[in-house]
Amino acid sequence: MIPPQEASARRREIEDKLKQEEETLSFIRDSLEKSDQLTKNMVSILSSFESRLMKLENSIIPVHKQTENLQRLQENVEKTLSCLDHVISYYHVASDTEKIIREGPTGRLEEYLGSMAKIQKAVEYFQDNSPDSPELNKVKLLFERGKESLESEFRSLMTRHSKVVSPVLILDLISGDDELEVQEDVGLEHLPESVLQDVVRISRWLVEYGRNQDFMNVYYQIRSSQLDRSIKGLKEHFRKSSSSSGVPYSPAIPNKRKDTPTKKPIKRPGTIRKAQNLLKQYSQHGLDGKKGGSNLIPLEGHEHDFRVKHLSEALNDKHGPLAGRDDMLDVETDAYIHCVSAFVKLAQSEYQLLLGIIPEHHQKKTFDSLIQDALDGLMLEGENIVSAARKAIIRHDFSTVLTVFPILRHLKQTKPEFDHVLQGTAASTKNKLPGLITSMETIGAKALEDFADNIKNDPDKEYNMPKDGTVHELTSNAILFLQQLLDFQETAGAMLASQVLGDTYNIPLDPRETSSSATSYSSEFSKRLLSTYICKVLGNLQLNLLSKSKVYEDPALSAIFLHNNYNYILKSLEKSELIQLVAVTQKTAERSYREHIEQQIQTYQRSWLKVTDYIAEKNLPVFQPGVKLRDKERQMIKERFKGFNDGLEELCKIQKAWAIPDTEQRDKIRQAQKNIVKETYGTFLHRYGSVPFTKNPEKYIKYRVEQVGDMIERLFDTSA
């Protein structure tokens, strides 16, 4: 049971809380009443505001609409005035721009093109809105006059600023390709940058607005002329330099210049100049037994016939007809080779220039037209070279034909660049170089075959034979010609292969060695063809020499002649790469020549039998020492001495005038003969020198053994 005190305290606590709740409730009632009153006041205010807004809207909207209409009317008036001003401006275009058009675009291209734009818009306006207006005719005439002035300015800029490329710059441009070290490219500035920009702007305007393509014809005609003149200038540079100094500057000839940057020269292709030098060495060394150093075996012999002497004089005469002709051929060859390279470089440069000036769909056609004159000139000159070679073959002037070889090699080396430059041109343009290459290959193959036939059928047997039995001109010419082919092995082999000469040389054609074109034979097959050809020439030469040797009445001189020629051929083959080429198809060639040489030496030695037979032991009389000789025996001994003396003197007199150019061979032959004769004569003299076969022994015993050796030592020596 809860105590009374706790119940009383609990009651008071509840009563206090109840009183607080009643107060709170009373406060909330008062607040709600105030809130209702405020709400009523706000609603009243909003209702009043809404009423006022409606009144304002009803009064403002009409005003706004009127203002909007007024603004629209104002805009229409302004637009109308602007259109009127614009239209009126077209009527003033002719008068505003006439002076500018009349004065032309020179020096004011930007302003001029701006005026042309105004005129063009005026033309379009009148055509669309007033086609019968006299103003249309005015602006049309002004537009045409302006277009003509732009065309004229285009022509004038191209003409005034297109310059011929100097030969020196072209040669530097060509030589830049073969530089090993990295260096800046030699650039060509065909037009100044400011001029180029004007030309480009005019060309674009003429294409876009002028609807005119005539300027493209003007462009290619002017640039074509400059290209052609640049190449002709290079050729003339070679001619003038050659005539003034004898040695034109070219990347093919090491020669420093003061007026251009130093460039490394292009390695010069072999030409007939090398043949001239070799032939000079042949003639010069043949006249002096102490000179040497040639690629050929020095001809250190004695009396050369008039042919060799005349040839030497002609070659050493700088003003002689032979030297002059060959020097000119050499210059022409060098000039043509460099003109071909120049064409490629200049054509590439022209194409780059053309790209920024001519519209894309006209570029190939314009470029094709641009290069025609220069290309036709090169092709014509090439055909002239072929024609000259053809005539030279008829004259059997094969040194002239050698000019075709370096040119053909260069054309083949340059063909990939040619093909790249001529991409997109007409088929007739692309086929010009291959056609020339084919012509040169054909004439080259013809020259090779005719040369081989000429070696075989050379009819000169009596009037051009060396009296001293030295090397025949036919031999030296044949070797010189073959040595020239060493510089052009691939070219000469391709010539032979291009004519499908495999059947001629009995060389089977392996399908792996050929492709679709004759010029694509493998290098190994071409090498075998060339080797077979060289062997054919050497075989023909040997047959001809055998035939010529029969002209000599003395078999010994005939043997010396064949010995000299065979030895010359062998030494020439050994001192060059010819022996390696020959060995490709003829492994025993070297041994065969040595056997022929030895055979001729033995034939020559037999000429001394008529001397040694007089004193040979088998032909001597037999007698007993101390026994008096009979008259018959004394007479026989006298005849032996006299026969030996007369034979020795006769042979030494005759053979002293003969020549053996090779020092080693000459010494070998003389030493062998000296040993044989001295031994035989020494034995004879020992046996009969003290025999009383005559009262005048000095009449018969004319020579000591040493004197006989000295006489033989002077054989083949006209100076003795």
XYZ file of C-alpha atoms in Angstrom:
720
model
C 0.000 0.000 0.000
C 1.358 3.476 -1.137
C 2.073 5.766 1.712
C -0.153 8.887 1.917
C 2.763 11.259 1.564
C 3.957 9.756 -1.729
C 0.403 9.770 -3.152
C -0.003 13.404 -2.291
C 3.310 14.331 -3.983
C 2.394 12.353 -7.065
C -0.988 14.131 -7.339
C 0.637 17.549 -7.139
C 3.132 16.596 -9.872
C 0.332 15.459 -12.227
C -1.646 18.599 -11.582
C 1.364 20.750 -12.426
C 1.887 18.963 -15.730
C -1.791 19.286 -16.590
C -1.643 22.992 -15.953
C 1.384 23.323 -18.241
C -0.357 21.436 -21.043
C -3.418 23.680 -20.746
C -1.228 26.738 -21.077
C 0.463 25.299 -24.133
C -2.871 24.501 -25.712
C -4.076 28.014 -25.069
C -0.931 29.407 -26.777
C -1.447 27.226 -29.845
C -5.114 28.407 -30.139
C -3.958 32.007 -30.075
C -1.324 31.349 -32.698
C -3.814 29.685 -35.040
C -6.159 32.579 -34.749
C -3.378 35.018 -35.614
C -2.289 32.839 -38.572
C -5.832 32.735 -39.937
C -6.003 36.466 -39.715
C -2.702 36.920 -41.546
C -3.819 34.502 -44.255
C -6.995 36.444 -44.779
C -4.992 39.655 -45.064
C -2.522 38.103 -47.615
C -5.344 36.717 -49.758
C -6.886 40.135 -49.779
C -3.609 41.748 -50.878
C -2.999 39.169 -53.648
C -6.513 39.597 -54.911
C -5.969 43.298 -55.078
C -2.582 42.830 -56.888
C -4.112 40.460 -59.386
C -6.805 42.955 -60.159
C -4.251 45.652 -60.735
C -2.095 43.410 -62.977
C -5.066 42.649 -65.142
C -5.750 46.311 -65.503
C -2.019 46.938 -66.395
C -1.970 44.130 -68.947
C -5.068 45.414 -70.614
C -3.439 48.786 -71.014
C 0.237 47.669 -71.957
C -0.369 44.911 -74.560
C -1.827 47.241 -77.208
C 1.118 49.586 -76.731
C 3.597 46.679 -77.093
C 1.961 45.520 -80.288
C 2.128 48.979 -81.756
C 5.824 49.264 -80.808
C 6.607 45.874 -82.380
C 4.920 46.881 -85.593
C 6.860 50.100 -85.661
C 10.162 48.241 -85.159
C 9.340 45.828 -87.968
C 8.516 48.723 -90.237
C 11.815 50.359 -89.328
C 13.801 47.187 -90.090
C 12.076 46.829 -93.444
C 12.920 50.401 -94.301
C 16.579 49.845 -93.340
C 16.775 46.637 -95.364
C 15.197 48.325 -98.308
C 17.690 51.154 -98.092
C 20.570 48.649 -97.783
C 19.352 46.716 -100.822
C 19.034 49.936 -102.731
C 22.586 50.878 -101.751
C 23.821 47.416 -102.775
C 22.054 47.551 -106.119
C 23.206 51.075 -106.728
C 26.795 49.980 -105.945
C 26.719 47.553 -108.899
C 26.000 50.476 -111.154
C 29.137 52.167 -109.850
C 31.427 49.090 -110.080
C 32.500 49.867 -113.644
C 33.513 53.417 -112.859
C 35.111 52.488 -109.517
C 37.301 49.676 -110.913
C 37.985 50.822 -114.453
C 41.188 52.665 -113.544
C 42.582 49.729 -111.584
C 41.801 47.288 -114.400
C 43.266 49.641 -116.975
C 46.541 50.013 -115.027
C 46.908 46.241 -114.706
C 47.844 43.916 -111.842
C 51.601 44.490 -111.876
C 52.736 45.320 -108.354
C 49.159 45.413 -106.996
C 47.832 41.905 -107.493
C 45.867 41.792 -104.226
C 43.986 44.999 -105.008
C 43.496 43.925 -108.605
C 41.953 40.582 -107.654
C 39.658 42.415 -105.223
C 38.425 44.619 -108.058
C 37.925 41.582 -110.263
C 35.807 40.022 -107.517
C 33.584 43.128 -107.475
C 33.238 43.068 -111.236
C 32.356 39.383 -111.214
C 29.605 39.949 -108.635
C 28.233 42.819 -110.706
C 28.131 40.574 -113.761
C 26.280 37.894 -111.821
C 23.783 40.472 -110.470
C 22.929 41.979 -113.811
C 22.689 38.548 -115.436
C 20.190 37.450 -112.798
C 18.199 40.656 -112.397
C 18.658 42.821 -115.437
C 20.010 40.790 -118.369
C 19.063 43.538 -120.828
C 20.771 46.279 -118.869
C 23.562 48.186 -120.672
C 25.468 47.993 -117.399
C 25.815 44.241 -117.926
C 27.776 44.778 -121.118
C 30.016 47.297 -119.393
C 30.989 45.007 -116.532
C 31.311 42.037 -118.886
C 33.768 43.911 -121.080
C 35.642 45.084 -118.004
C 35.770 41.528 -116.653
C 37.154 40.166 -119.935
C 39.713 42.952 -120.081
C 40.739 42.192 -116.507
C 41.031 38.470 -117.256
C 43.212 39.188 -120.272
C 45.415 41.390 -118.108
C 45.788 38.557 -115.590
C 46.698 36.139 -118.384
C 49.176 38.669 -119.688
C 50.609 39.142 -116.200
C 50.935 35.372 -115.822
C 52.844 35.175 -119.092
C 54.958 38.189 -118.153
C 55.906 36.799 -114.729
C 56.775 33.401 -116.184
C 58.788 34.933 -119.014
C 60.674 37.503 -116.945
C 61.529 35.265 -114.017
C 62.016 31.874 -115.687
C 65.770 31.613 -116.070
C 67.934 28.994 -117.738
C 69.670 26.816 -115.135
C 73.419 27.372 -115.379
C 75.621 24.403 -116.381
C 77.631 24.775 -113.175
C 74.501 24.452 -111.034
C 73.283 21.489 -113.076
C 76.626 19.713 -112.639
C 76.504 20.311 -108.898
C 72.955 18.981 -108.869
C 74.060 15.822 -110.677
C 77.180 15.312 -108.583
C 75.145 15.624 -105.381
C 73.681 12.147 -106.001
C 77.024 10.406 -105.587
C 78.126 12.125 -102.399
C 78.952 9.675 -99.654
C 78.827 12.152 -96.825
C 75.584 13.778 -95.762
C 75.198 17.313 -97.020
C 72.520 19.751 -98.006
C 70.740 19.122 -101.261
C 71.483 21.414 -104.144
C 68.160 23.186 -104.651
C 66.828 24.895 -107.749
C 64.822 28.087 -107.427
C 63.049 28.369 -110.768
C 61.010 31.379 -109.608
C 61.511 33.805 -106.688
C 59.174 33.030 -103.801
C 57.177 36.249 -104.133
C 56.760 35.718 -107.873
C 55.776 32.102 -107.329
C 53.042 33.155 -104.921
C 51.662 35.630 -107.474
C 51.764 33.012 -110.229
C 49.945 30.506 -108.034
C 47.230 33.050 -107.118
C 46.706 34.051 -110.749
C 46.535 30.436 -111.900
C 43.991 29.560 -109.209
C 41.865 32.596 -110.098
C 41.978 31.749 -113.810
C 40.882 28.189 -113.077
C 38.172 29.064 -110.545
C 36.751 32.273 -111.980
C 38.303 32.815 -115.384
C 37.233 29.436 -116.744
C 40.424 29.549 -118.818
C 43.018 26.852 -119.518
C 45.098 28.784 -122.022
C 47.531 29.783 -119.284
C 48.518 26.106 -118.950
C 49.698 26.161 -122.553
C 51.620 29.345 -121.825
C 53.134 27.703 -118.768
C 54.370 24.549 -120.463
C 55.662 26.457 -123.507
C 57.766 28.799 -121.371
C 59.010 26.104 -118.989
C 59.623 23.701 -121.865
C 61.809 26.283 -123.556
C 63.791 26.877 -120.360
C 64.260 23.152 -119.776
C 65.436 22.611 -123.339
C 67.772 25.600 -123.204
C 69.216 24.480 -119.863
C 70.145 21.079 -121.260
C 71.535 22.580 -124.472
C 73.504 25.051 -122.374
C 75.082 22.161 -120.479
C 76.083 20.521 -123.750
C 77.531 23.773 -125.055
C 79.425 24.149 -121.776
C 81.204 20.869 -122.470
C 82.076 21.943 -126.006
C 83.400 25.376 -125.035
C 85.345 24.067 -122.057
C 86.845 21.369 -124.239
C 87.851 23.783 -127.002
C 89.350 26.314 -124.583
C 91.068 24.133 -122.003
C 90.843 20.672 -123.452
C 89.295 19.362 -120.236
C 85.696 20.378 -119.588
C 84.529 20.505 -116.011
C 82.188 17.697 -115.328
C 81.512 15.408 -112.420
C 83.048 12.744 -114.653
C 86.436 14.471 -114.712
C 88.133 15.417 -111.430
C 88.627 19.149 -111.770
C 88.309 21.876 -109.145
C 86.422 25.029 -109.911
C 86.582 28.389 -108.208
C 83.083 29.541 -108.921
C 81.092 26.714 -107.375
C 81.021 24.719 -104.169
C 83.470 21.848 -104.124
C 81.832 18.597 -105.084
C 83.173 15.102 -105.418
C 83.203 14.076 -109.063
C 81.072 11.329 -110.434
C 83.144 8.387 -111.518
C 83.498 8.771 -115.205
C 82.274 5.992 -117.436
C 84.936 4.373 -119.605
C 85.077 5.785 -123.106
C 87.350 5.737 -126.100
C 89.793 8.007 -124.240
C 91.049 4.973 -122.351
C 91.593 3.170 -125.630
C 93.550 6.164 -126.889
C 95.788 6.139 -123.824
C 96.428 2.433 -124.112
C 97.192 2.789 -127.792
C 99.582 5.651 -127.021
C 101.360 3.447 -124.527
C 101.553 0.715 -127.105
C 103.145 2.928 -129.718
C 105.412 4.810 -127.312
C 106.693 1.789 -125.438
C 107.184 0.014 -128.705
C 109.679 2.694 -129.754
C 111.676 2.749 -126.545
C 113.004 -0.377 -124.946
C 113.464 1.265 -121.550
C 109.934 2.404 -120.976
C 107.306 0.402 -119.161
C 104.300 0.710 -116.927
C 101.584 -0.002 -119.404
C 98.716 -2.356 -118.814
C 99.971 -4.062 -121.928
C 103.289 -5.830 -122.337
C 105.745 -3.063 -123.303
C 106.782 -3.269 -126.906
C 110.493 -2.736 -126.358
C 111.493 -3.886 -129.800
C 113.321 -2.199 -132.588
C 112.254 -1.139 -136.012
C 108.516 -0.631 -136.068
C 106.895 -0.323 -139.414
C 105.588 2.943 -140.763
C 102.091 2.053 -139.566
C 103.004 2.088 -135.856
C 105.191 5.158 -136.178
C 102.484 7.037 -138.014
C 99.896 5.938 -135.447
C 102.116 7.137 -132.606
C 102.672 10.504 -134.236
C 98.977 10.901 -134.947
C 97.997 10.114 -131.382
C 100.644 12.382 -129.889
C 99.694 15.240 -132.168
C 97.097 17.190 -130.160
C 96.068 18.999 -133.306
C 96.056 15.932 -135.536
C 92.866 14.709 -137.167
C 92.800 11.448 -135.236
C 93.238 13.065 -131.829
C 90.810 15.824 -132.663
C 88.147 13.435 -133.792
C 88.493 11.129 -130.795
C 88.613 14.025 -128.325
C 85.443 15.417 -129.855
C 83.765 12.006 -129.646
C 84.793 11.808 -126.009
C 83.396 15.254 -125.251
C 80.165 14.437 -127.076
C 79.838 11.205 -125.121
C 80.423 12.901 -121.777
C 78.081 15.720 -122.718
C 75.296 13.344 -123.715
C 75.639 11.237 -120.567
C 75.437 14.310 -118.364
C 72.581 15.777 -120.382
C 70.601 12.592 -119.704
C 71.223 12.924 -115.961
C 70.456 16.631 -116.166
C 67.131 15.925 -117.874
C 66.066 13.595 -115.058
C 66.967 16.084 -112.332
C 65.505 19.098 -114.089
C 62.334 17.220 -115.020
C 61.868 16.199 -111.390
C 62.308 19.808 -110.349
C 59.883 21.003 -113.036
C 57.254 18.563 -111.829
C 57.553 19.835 -108.266
C 57.156 23.408 -109.506
C 54.177 22.436 -111.628
C 52.289 20.845 -108.717
C 51.571 24.183 -107.074
C 50.609 26.025 -110.257
C 48.654 23.642 -112.490
C 45.335 22.050 -111.356
C 45.677 18.443 -110.300
C 43.695 16.910 -113.157
C 45.840 18.781 -115.708
C 49.251 18.168 -114.153
C 50.265 14.959 -115.948
C 49.187 16.216 -119.357
C 50.911 19.576 -118.899
C 54.084 17.884 -117.645
C 54.004 15.529 -120.618
C 53.860 18.490 -122.996
C 56.483 20.396 -121.014
C 59.224 17.755 -121.316
C 58.604 16.777 -124.931
C 61.085 19.134 -126.609
C 63.952 18.317 -124.259
C 63.174 14.594 -124.306
C 62.834 14.521 -128.092
C 66.159 16.343 -128.358
C 67.856 13.714 -126.198
C 66.252 10.859 -128.086
C 67.170 12.397 -131.451
C 70.756 12.854 -130.352
C 70.782 9.277 -129.118
C 69.486 8.049 -132.466
C 72.167 10.134 -134.169
C 74.750 8.343 -132.044
C 73.242 5.033 -133.128
C 73.304 6.185 -136.754
C 76.935 7.314 -136.448
C 77.804 3.962 -134.879
C 76.056 2.177 -137.734
C 78.112 4.110 -140.286
C 81.288 3.496 -138.264
C 80.601 -0.248 -138.367
C 80.368 -0.071 -142.135
C 83.770 1.685 -142.164
C 85.092 -0.896 -139.652
C 85.817 2.005 -137.280
C 85.057 0.149 -134.085
C 86.691 2.697 -131.745
C 83.841 5.065 -132.601
C 81.296 2.374 -131.745
C 82.750 2.258 -128.225
C 80.933 5.517 -127.507
C 77.687 3.536 -127.445
C 78.812 1.421 -124.484
C 79.109 4.098 -121.752
C 75.973 5.798 -123.034
C 73.972 2.580 -123.021
C 75.219 1.674 -119.554
C 74.226 5.092 -118.257
C 70.803 4.927 -119.895
C 70.141 1.582 -118.240
C 71.325 2.856 -114.865
C 69.150 5.963 -115.241
C 66.070 4.134 -116.546
C 64.447 3.580 -113.095
C 64.628 7.323 -112.436
C 63.342 8.000 -115.938
C 60.387 5.694 -115.372
C 59.613 7.334 -112.046
C 59.720 10.833 -113.538
C 57.544 9.841 -116.492
C 54.798 8.238 -114.404
C 51.427 9.311 -115.683
C 52.685 10.547 -119.046
C 51.494 9.139 -122.347
C 52.628 5.668 -123.403
C 54.455 7.171 -126.380
C 56.515 9.294 -123.981
C 57.316 6.391 -121.676
C 58.423 4.190 -124.583
C 60.996 6.606 -125.986
C 63.852 5.647 -123.676
C 63.265 1.871 -123.919
C 63.189 2.289 -127.703
C 66.549 4.061 -127.674
C 68.035 1.441 -125.352
C 66.870 -1.290 -127.718
C 68.425 0.528 -130.699
C 71.726 0.899 -128.873
C 71.735 -2.713 -127.769
C 71.051 -3.804 -131.330
C 73.794 -1.653 -132.837
C 76.178 -2.664 -130.044
C 75.550 -6.345 -130.685
C 76.002 -5.688 -134.404
C 79.323 -3.969 -133.706
C 80.530 -6.885 -131.574
C 79.657 -9.424 -134.240
C 81.105 -7.357 -137.075
C 84.280 -6.789 -135.097
C 84.697 -10.519 -134.604
C 84.081 -11.097 -138.320
C 86.458 -8.297 -139.243
C 89.199 -9.864 -137.121
C 88.651 -13.123 -138.913
C 88.441 -11.731 -142.430
C 90.948 -8.874 -142.326
C 92.409 -9.072 -145.858
C 95.541 -7.000 -145.243
C 98.381 -9.501 -145.548
C 101.160 -7.879 -147.583
C 101.159 -4.107 -147.297
C 100.663 -3.763 -143.566
C 102.916 -6.515 -142.223
C 105.640 -5.441 -139.761
C 109.030 -6.004 -141.380
C 110.622 -6.796 -138.036
C 108.044 -9.422 -137.095
C 106.677 -7.449 -134.177
C 103.070 -7.290 -132.983
C 100.585 -6.646 -135.775
C 98.216 -3.716 -135.523
C 95.301 -6.106 -135.846
C 96.437 -7.860 -132.664
C 96.878 -4.675 -130.662
C 93.553 -3.305 -131.875
C 91.753 -6.534 -131.035
C 93.230 -6.651 -127.520
C 92.521 -2.971 -126.926
C 88.930 -3.450 -128.023
C 88.482 -6.477 -125.772
C 90.048 -4.640 -122.843
C 87.519 -1.882 -123.327
C 84.782 -4.459 -122.842
C 86.089 -5.069 -119.319
C 84.645 -1.714 -118.293
C 81.310 -2.685 -119.810
C 80.981 -6.379 -119.052
C 77.328 -6.208 -118.037
C 76.489 -3.867 -120.904
C 78.262 -5.958 -123.542
C 76.840 -9.179 -122.113
C 73.343 -7.709 -122.177
C 73.897 -6.623 -125.791
C 74.733 -10.171 -126.761
C 71.887 -11.577 -124.683
C 69.382 -9.072 -126.068
C 69.984 -10.440 -129.537
C 69.522 -14.004 -128.253
C 72.979 -14.997 -129.381
C 72.962 -18.129 -127.283
C 72.297 -20.216 -130.362
C 75.170 -18.556 -132.184
C 77.573 -19.519 -129.429
C 75.943 -22.867 -128.746
C 75.086 -21.854 -125.198
C 71.832 -23.447 -124.020
C 69.263 -21.036 -122.636
C 68.353 -22.006 -119.094
C 64.829 -20.783 -118.203
C 66.172 -19.754 -114.810
C 68.592 -17.387 -116.540
C 65.985 -15.458 -118.471
C 62.836 -13.513 -117.824
C 60.217 -11.941 -120.037
C 62.665 -9.502 -121.615
C 65.968 -10.085 -123.306
C 67.628 -7.478 -121.147
C 66.834 -9.455 -118.017
C 69.255 -12.317 -118.589
C 71.151 -13.256 -115.461
C 74.577 -11.728 -115.023
C 76.112 -15.204 -115.006
C 74.575 -16.052 -118.364
C 75.651 -12.702 -119.816
C 79.156 -13.325 -118.489
C 79.286 -16.692 -120.223
C 78.085 -15.093 -123.432
C 80.781 -12.429 -123.215
C 83.433 -15.035 -122.406
C 82.408 -17.079 -125.428
C 82.479 -13.951 -127.575
C 86.015 -13.063 -126.417
C 87.149 -16.595 -127.117
C 85.614 -16.307 -130.568
C 87.509 -13.071 -131.266
C 90.764 -14.590 -130.013
C 90.178 -17.676 -132.145
C 89.505 -15.541 -135.221
C 92.616 -13.501 -134.461
C 94.750 -16.609 -134.200
C 93.506 -17.926 -137.535
C 94.165 -14.570 -139.191
C 97.660 -14.335 -137.721
C 98.476 -17.799 -139.023
C 97.333 -16.709 -142.459
C 99.311 -13.466 -142.294
C 102.463 -15.228 -141.106
C 102.622 -17.067 -144.428
C 103.427 -13.756 -146.122
C 106.970 -13.981 -144.727
C 109.287 -15.965 -146.964
C 111.579 -16.753 -144.041
C 109.975 -19.383 -141.755
C 112.051 -18.040 -138.845
C 110.640 -14.525 -139.238
C 107.173 -16.056 -139.510
C 107.821 -17.858 -136.222
C 109.064 -14.656 -134.562
C 105.942 -12.866 -135.803
C 103.616 -15.507 -134.373
C 105.647 -15.695 -131.173
C 105.421 -11.938 -130.630
C 101.698 -11.846 -131.280
C 100.899 -14.895 -129.164
C 103.074 -13.572 -126.345
C 101.462 -10.144 -126.594
C 98.002 -11.708 -126.428
C 98.889 -13.901 -123.443
C 100.569 -11.125 -121.468
C 97.694 -8.757 -122.224
C 95.182 -11.342 -121.032
C 97.181 -11.986 -117.865
C 97.626 -8.304 -117.021
C 93.911 -7.637 -117.187
C 90.729 -9.410 -116.160
C 90.381 -10.824 -119.646
C 92.057 -14.057 -118.598
C 89.366 -14.595 -115.940
C 86.656 -13.945 -118.493
C 88.219 -16.301 -121.002
C 88.544 -18.987 -118.313
C 84.782 -18.968 -117.781
C 84.322 -21.000 -120.959
C 87.904 -21.899 -121.954
C 89.841 -23.310 -119.015
C 92.975 -24.259 -121.000
C 93.442 -20.999 -122.925
C 96.533 -19.909 -120.990
C 98.243 -23.262 -121.351
C 97.384 -23.367 -125.036
C 99.015 -19.989 -125.690
C 102.144 -21.048 -123.822
C 102.356 -24.159 -125.972
C 101.971 -22.072 -129.132
C 104.701 -19.700 -127.960
C 107.079 -22.563 -127.210
C 106.319 -24.149 -130.564
C 107.242 -20.936 -132.392
C 110.484 -20.650 -130.407
C 111.411 -24.155 -131.541
C 110.554 -23.273 -135.134
C 112.787 -20.204 -134.905
C 115.667 -22.228 -133.421
C 115.606 -24.519 -136.406
C 116.737 -21.554 -138.526
C 120.178 -21.912 -136.862
C 120.606 -25.507 -137.959
C 122.108 -24.355 -141.266
C 124.823 -22.673 -139.166
C 125.423 -25.350 -136.557
C 125.133 -28.227 -139.037
C 128.444 -27.099 -140.605
C 130.258 -27.689 -137.340
C 128.160 -30.476 -135.858
C 130.207 -33.412 -134.685
C 128.333 -35.846 -136.869
C 129.513 -34.012 -139.994
C 133.191 -33.582 -138.991
C 136.040 -35.577 -140.570
C 137.811 -38.176 -138.402
C 141.633 -38.105 -138.331
C 144.468 -39.332 -136.134
C 146.411 -36.775 -134.080
C 149.925 -36.179 -135.434
C 149.036 -37.582 -138.828
C 149.366 -35.188 -141.722
C 145.985 -34.165 -143.150
C 145.169 -34.950 -146.672
C 144.108 -32.216 -149.052
C 140.518 -33.435 -149.014
C 140.370 -33.232 -145.224
C 141.931 -29.762 -145.150
C 139.426 -28.587 -147.730
C 136.529 -30.018 -145.720
C 137.672 -28.204 -142.578
C 137.992 -24.961 -144.526
C 134.466 -25.403 -145.866
C 133.151 -26.039 -142.373
C 134.744 -22.886 -141.005
C 133.649 -20.828 -143.996
C 130.089 -22.178 -143.920
C 129.767 -21.446 -140.208
C 131.247 -17.953 -140.545
C 129.077 -17.027 -143.518
C 125.938 -18.488 -141.947
C 126.586 -16.761 -138.611
C 127.190 -13.392 -140.249
C 124.157 -13.723 -142.493
C 121.764 -14.724 -139.694
C 123.052 -12.056 -137.310
C 122.712 -9.409 -139.983
C 119.162 -10.457 -140.830
C 117.890 -11.233 -137.358
C 119.384 -8.103 -135.828
C 116.617 -6.207 -137.663
C 113.912 -8.418 -136.195
C 112.109 -7.476 -132.991
C 111.053 -9.287 -129.854
C 109.411 -6.593 -127.705
C 109.188 -8.644 -124.532
C 112.526 -8.285 -122.699
C 112.105 -11.538 -120.839
C 111.294 -13.515 -123.958
C 114.064 -11.806 -125.950
C 116.677 -12.632 -123.335
C 115.388 -16.179 -123.025
C 115.531 -16.841 -126.769
C 118.959 -15.230 -127.213
C 120.405 -17.058 -124.213
C 119.125 -20.436 -125.374
C 120.459 -19.889 -128.881
C 123.756 -18.554 -127.564
C 124.267 -21.631 -125.389
C 123.595 -24.008 -128.287
C 125.835 -22.216 -130.811
C 128.648 -21.490 -128.363
C 128.749 -25.065 -127.176
C 128.800 -26.466 -130.710
C 131.317 -23.899 -131.974
C 133.487 -24.289 -128.878
C 133.721 -28.046 -129.407
C 134.508 -27.540 -133.102
C 137.113 -24.855 -132.425
C 138.764 -26.935 -129.700
C 139.156 -29.812 -132.102
C 140.295 -27.942 -135.238
C 141.649 -24.631 -133.976
C 145.189 -25.976 -133.625
C 145.069 -28.289 -136.641
C 147.308 -27.093 -139.526
C 144.587 -27.146 -142.174
C 145.665 -23.826 -143.724
C 148.596 -21.411 -143.995
C 146.195 -18.489 -143.169
C 144.217 -19.615 -140.072
C 142.928 -16.057 -139.387
C 141.036 -16.257 -142.669
C 138.946 -19.146 -141.378
C 139.096 -18.833 -137.607
C 137.516 -15.381 -137.599
C 135.674 -15.505 -134.249
C 136.406 -16.602 -130.751
C 133.666 -18.373 -128.811
C 132.998 -15.212 -126.763
C 132.693 -13.166 -129.956
C 130.078 -15.563 -131.285
C 128.127 -15.151 -128.030
C 128.350 -11.357 -128.307
C 127.051 -11.448 -131.886
C 124.043 -13.531 -130.860
C 123.504 -11.202 -127.882
C 122.945 -8.368 -130.357
C 120.129 -10.155 -132.155
C 116.804 -8.286 -132.255
C 118.583 -4.986 -131.557
C 118.840 -2.461 -134.381
C 120.751 -0.053 -132.160
C 123.629 -2.522 -131.834
